[in-house]
Coordinates of C-alpha atoms and ligand atoms in Angstrom, one line a residue:
M1 CA 84.7 98.6 61.5
Q2 CA 85.9 96.6 64.9
P3 CA 86.1 99.9 67.0
L4 CA 83.5 100.8 66.3
L5 CA 81.6 99.0 66.8
E6 CA 83.3 97.9 70.5
R7 CA 82.2 102.0 70.5
I8 CA 78.3 101.0 69.8
E9 CA 78.3 98.6 72.4
D10 CA 79.6 100.9 75.6
A11 CA 77.5 103.5 74.0
A12 CA 73.6 101.0 73.7
R13 CA 74.2 98.9 76.1
P14 CA 73.1 101.4 79.1
T15 CA 70.5 101.6 77.5
A16 CA 68.9 98.1 78.0
E17 CA 68.2 99.2 82.0
D18 CA 65.1 101.5 80.9
G19 CA 62.7 98.4 79.9
L20 CA 63.1 95.0 80.7
P21 CA 62.5 91.7 78.7
A22 CA 59.2 89.7 77.7
Q23 CA 57.9 89.1 80.4
Y24 CA 54.6 86.6 78.6
I25 CA 56.7 84.6 77.6
P26 CA 58.1 82.8 81.5
A27 CA 61.3 81.2 79.0
L28 CA 61.7 84.5 78.0
A29 CA 61.6 86.2 81.3
R30 CA 64.0 84.3 82.5
V31 CA 66.8 86.0 80.4
D32 CA 69.7 87.4 81.3
P33 CA 68.3 91.1 80.8
K34 CA 72.4 92.0 81.1
K35 CA 73.8 89.8 77.5
F36 CA 74.1 92.7 74.8
A37 CA 76.0 92.0 71.1
L38 CA 76.4 93.3 67.7
A39 CA 77.4 91.4 64.9
V40 CA 77.8 92.6 61.2
V41 CA 78.2 90.4 57.9
T42 CA 79.8 92.3 54.7
K43 CA 79.0 91.1 51.1
E44 CA 82.5 90.3 50.9
G45 CA 82.7 87.7 53.5
A46 CA 84.0 90.0 56.7
E47 CA 82.6 89.7 60.0
Y48 CA 82.6 91.9 62.9
A49 CA 80.9 91.3 66.4
A50 CA 80.9 92.7 69.9
G51 CA 79.5 91.6 72.5
D52 CA 77.2 88.2 72.9
A53 CA 77.7 87.5 69.1
D54 CA 77.8 84.0 70.2
E55 CA 75.7 83.1 72.5
P56 CA 71.9 81.8 70.7
F57 CA 68.8 83.4 72.1
S58 CA 65.5 83.2 70.3
I59 CA 64.3 84.6 67.4
Q60 CA 60.9 85.2 67.7
S61 CA 59.8 87.5 65.1
I62 CA 62.5 87.2 63.5
S63 CA 61.4 84.4 62.3
K64 CA 59.2 86.0 60.2
L65 CA 61.7 87.8 57.8
F66 CA 62.8 84.2 56.9
T67 CA 59.3 82.3 57.0
L68 CA 58.0 84.8 54.6
A69 CA 61.5 84.5 52.4
L70 CA 60.4 80.8 51.6
A71 CA 56.8 81.1 51.9
M72 CA 57.5 84.1 48.5
E73 CA 59.8 81.5 46.9
W74 CA 57.7 77.9 47.3
I75 CA 53.8 79.1 47.3
G76 CA 54.5 82.2 45.3
D77 CA 51.8 84.8 44.4
S78 CA 49.1 83.2 45.4
L79 CA 49.6 83.8 49.6
W80 CA 49.0 87.5 48.7
D81 CA 45.4 86.3 48.1
R82 CA 45.2 85.7 52.1
V83 CA 47.5 88.3 54.4
K84 CA 47.7 92.1 52.7
R85 CA 51.3 94.3 53.0
E86 CA 49.8 97.4 54.8
P87 CA 51.4 98.6 58.0
S88 CA 48.9 97.7 60.5
G89 CA 49.2 100.5 63.3
M90 CA 48.5 97.7 65.7
R91 CA 50.4 96.1 68.3
F92 CA 52.0 92.6 66.6
N93 CA 49.3 90.9 68.7
S94 CA 46.1 92.6 68.0
I95 CA 43.2 90.8 66.5
I96 CA 40.8 93.7 65.7
Q97 CA 41.7 94.0 62.7
L98 CA 41.3 90.4 61.5
E99 CA 37.2 90.6 62.9
T100 CA 37.1 94.5 60.5
E101 CA 38.7 92.9 57.5
N102 CA 36.9 90.1 56.5
G103 CA 40.0 87.8 58.5
V104 CA 43.0 89.3 56.4
P105 CA 45.5 89.9 58.2
R106 CA 47.0 93.7 57.3
N107 CA 51.0 92.4 56.6
P108 CA 52.8 89.3 56.9
F109 CA 55.1 90.2 60.4
I110 CA 51.6 90.8 63.3
N111 CA 51.4 87.7 64.3
A112 CA 48.3 86.5 62.8
G113 CA 49.9 87.5 59.6
A114 CA 52.1 85.3 60.4
I115 CA 50.1 82.4 61.8
V116 CA 48.8 82.2 58.1
V117 CA 51.9 82.3 55.8
T118 CA 52.8 79.2 58.7
D119 CA 49.3 77.2 57.5
A120 CA 50.3 77.9 53.9
L121 CA 53.3 76.2 54.7
L122 CA 52.3 73.5 56.4
H123 CA 49.8 72.9 54.5
T124 CA 52.1 72.0 51.2
R125 CA 55.4 71.1 53.1
P126 CA 54.2 69.0 56.4
S127 CA 57.3 69.0 58.1
I128 CA 57.8 71.9 57.5
A129 CA 59.7 72.4 61.4
V130 CA 61.8 70.3 60.2
G131 CA 62.9 72.8 56.9
F132 CA 62.7 76.0 58.4
R133 CA 65.2 74.7 60.4
N134 CA 67.4 73.1 58.0
Q135 CA 67.3 76.4 56.2
M136 CA 68.2 78.6 59.1
R137 CA 70.9 76.5 58.8
L138 CA 72.6 76.1 55.7
L139 CA 72.0 80.6 55.5
S140 CA 73.9 80.7 58.6
G141 CA 76.3 78.1 57.8
D142 CA 76.4 76.1 61.5
E143 CA 74.4 72.9 61.2
S144 CA 73.8 73.5 64.8
V145 CA 70.8 76.2 64.6
R146 CA 68.4 74.3 66.3
Y147 CA 65.0 75.2 68.5
D148 CA 64.6 75.4 72.1
S149 CA 62.1 73.1 73.4
E150 CA 62.2 75.1 76.6
V151 CA 60.4 78.5 74.4
H152 CA 58.8 76.8 72.9
R153 CA 56.3 74.4 75.5
S154 CA 56.1 77.9 77.6
E155 CA 54.6 79.7 75.0
I156 CA 52.0 77.2 73.9
A157 CA 50.8 77.8 77.5
T158 CA 50.9 80.8 77.1
G159 CA 49.4 82.0 73.9
D160 CA 46.0 82.0 74.0
M161 CA 45.9 85.1 71.8
N162 CA 48.2 83.4 69.1
R163 CA 45.3 80.9 70.1
A164 CA 42.3 83.3 69.4
A165 CA 43.7 84.8 66.1
A166 CA 44.2 81.2 65.0
F167 CA 40.4 79.4 65.2
L168 CA 39.3 83.6 64.3
L169 CA 41.5 83.2 60.4
K170 CA 39.7 79.4 60.6
A171 CA 36.5 81.2 60.9
K172 CA 36.9 83.3 58.3
G173 CA 37.8 80.9 56.0
N174 CA 41.7 82.0 56.3
L175 CA 43.7 78.8 57.4
T176 CA 43.0 75.8 55.8
E177 CA 45.5 73.4 58.8
D178 CA 44.0 73.1 62.6
P179 CA 44.2 76.1 64.3
I180 CA 46.3 74.1 67.0
E181 CA 48.3 73.0 65.0
A182 CA 49.5 75.8 62.9
T183 CA 49.8 77.9 66.0
N184 CA 52.5 75.4 67.0
V185 CA 54.0 74.8 64.6
Y186 CA 54.7 78.5 64.0
F187 CA 55.7 78.7 68.2
Q188 CA 58.0 76.3 67.3
F189 CA 59.9 78.6 64.4
C190 CA 59.6 81.6 67.2
S191 CA 61.5 79.3 69.3
L192 CA 64.8 79.2 66.9
A193 CA 67.0 79.3 69.2
M194 CA 70.6 81.5 66.7
S195 CA 73.5 84.1 67.8
A196 CA 73.1 87.7 66.6
R197 CA 76.7 86.4 64.4
Q198 CA 74.1 83.1 62.4
L199 CA 71.0 85.7 61.9
A200 CA 73.3 88.5 60.4
R201 CA 74.8 85.8 57.9
A202 CA 71.2 84.8 57.3
A203 CA 69.9 87.6 56.2
L204 CA 72.9 88.2 53.9
F205 CA 71.0 87.3 51.1
L206 CA 69.0 90.3 51.7
V207 CA 72.1 92.4 51.2
A208 CA 73.1 90.3 47.8
P209 CA 73.2 87.2 46.5
Q210 CA 74.7 83.9 48.5
P211 CA 76.8 81.1 47.3
G212 CA 75.8 77.3 48.7
D213 CA 72.6 75.3 48.8
A214 CA 69.5 77.7 50.7
A215 CA 66.6 77.8 49.4
L216 CA 66.9 81.8 49.8
A217 CA 70.5 81.9 48.8
K218 CA 69.1 84.2 45.1
G219 CA 67.9 86.6 47.0
T220 CA 65.6 86.5 44.9
H221 CA 62.9 88.1 45.7
A222 CA 65.2 90.8 48.1
L223 CA 64.0 93.9 47.3
R224 CA 59.6 93.2 48.3
L225 CA 60.9 91.4 51.4
R226 CA 62.8 94.6 52.6
A227 CA 60.1 97.1 51.3
I228 CA 57.7 94.5 53.5
M229 CA 60.6 95.2 56.3
R230 CA 60.4 98.9 55.9
T231 CA 57.0 99.0 56.3
C232 CA 56.0 96.9 58.8
G233 CA 59.3 95.3 60.5
L234 CA 58.6 97.0 63.9
Y235 CA 55.0 96.6 64.3
D236 CA 54.3 100.0 65.2
Q237 CA 56.8 101.4 65.8
S238 CA 57.6 100.8 61.9
G239 CA 57.9 104.4 61.1
E240 CA 59.6 105.5 64.2
F241 CA 62.3 103.1 63.8
A242 CA 62.5 104.2 59.9
F243 CA 62.9 107.7 61.1
R244 CA 65.0 106.9 63.3
V245 CA 67.6 104.5 61.8
G246 CA 66.5 103.9 58.0
L247 CA 67.4 100.6 57.2
P248 CA 65.1 97.9 56.2
A249 CA 64.7 95.6 60.0
K250 CA 62.4 93.0 61.8
S251 CA 62.9 92.4 66.0
G252 CA 61.2 89.8 67.7
V253 CA 60.2 89.7 71.0
G254 CA 63.6 87.9 72.8
G255 CA 65.5 91.4 71.5
G256 CA 66.9 90.3 68.5
I257 CA 66.9 92.4 65.5
V258 CA 68.2 91.9 62.0
A259 CA 69.3 94.9 60.4
V260 CA 70.4 95.1 55.8
N261 CA 72.1 97.9 54.6
P262 CA 72.7 97.3 51.2
A263 CA 73.8 100.5 50.0
K264 CA 76.7 99.4 51.9
G265 CA 76.7 95.7 51.6
Y266 CA 76.1 94.3 55.1
A267 CA 73.9 92.9 57.2
A268 CA 74.0 93.5 61.2
C269 CA 71.9 92.1 63.6
A270 CA 71.8 93.8 67.2
W271 CA 70.8 91.7 70.2
S272 CA 69.8 92.6 74.0
P273 CA 66.5 91.4 75.6
P274 CA 64.9 94.4 77.5
L275 CA 62.0 95.6 75.2
D276 CA 60.2 98.7 74.7
K277 CA 56.4 98.6 75.3
F278 CA 56.0 98.1 71.8
G279 CA 58.0 94.6 72.5
N280 CA 61.2 96.1 70.0
S281 CA 64.1 96.0 71.5
I282 CA 65.6 99.0 73.1
A283 CA 69.0 98.9 73.0
A284 CA 69.1 96.6 70.3
T285 CA 67.8 99.7 68.2
E286 CA 70.0 101.7 70.0
A287 CA 72.7 99.8 68.5
L288 CA 71.8 99.8 65.0
A289 CA 70.2 103.6 64.8
L290 CA 74.7 104.2 65.7
L291 CA 75.8 101.7 63.2
A292 CA 73.4 103.4 60.5
A293 CA 74.5 106.4 61.4
E294 CA 78.4 105.8 61.6
T295 CA 78.3 103.8 58.4
G296 CA 75.4 105.6 56.0
V297 CA 72.9 104.7 55.3
Ligands
LIG301 N1 55.8 84.6 69.7 C1 55.9 85.8 69.9 C2 54.2 85.6 70.3 O1 53.9 85.0 69.9 C3 55.9 86.5 68.9 C4 56.3 87.6 69.0 C5 57.1 88.7 69.0 O2 58.6 88.4 68.4 N2 56.6 90.1 68.5 O3 53.7 86.3 70.9

């Protein structure tokens, strides 16, 4: 596995030249576009890594995978009255369907859906920002995981599309908390900084039950979470990613993509900041495509 990851790094790295880091969040626009990481963690506990695999980056929308998992665990089926499980075919921050579909977001991985999930969590657990960070510490086995306050401030300063979604949700009766508060907490989840290795460890509950105290360790909802990852994990590129890579995955505009391969018993995370026009990392997609092809799906 280790030589394979190094070969993949060599092959995938150059593809990043075709894109740029997220430009609409100033703190992300400043990240070194040459960074690259690939980490693989097996259900037996072996870890393999190439590149900058221990350097924390902004997890952004990868947080949506874990907040959804917590909401499924802590809130249960009533969540599905407020958000559907259907690909949107639209950009991750689009609010067009929210208007025409009565304020019920298509899925929990587009921004409007993740804001509903945040609102539901915030309603039952007012200290969810600390709670979420603690769960990610437990899942990754690393107490050093923390929020990046510069990224958080940067998103608050530029997050008007997300506030628009939150106010529309409120107007349609699908938000219980204050829209500004809900979006600020959503931005905070997105601003968590984690390394590729930490994220691969954290995603292992989607492959096999894990020891430890994390709320998600048992992996009760893994099958259904993987279904939503397959169909909605890369927004309006989910079909293309399924065709090319074939693994359930979740991306973020920080340039990270988490993917899991239950058949082969591993979780992986690739990171490279430059994005394609859909907001997904070009070199991380390439790295995971090579990894899936070489290990089998
Ligand atoms: N925080 C980002 C936003 O709301 C997350 C988007 C993403 O990673 N796709 O725009």
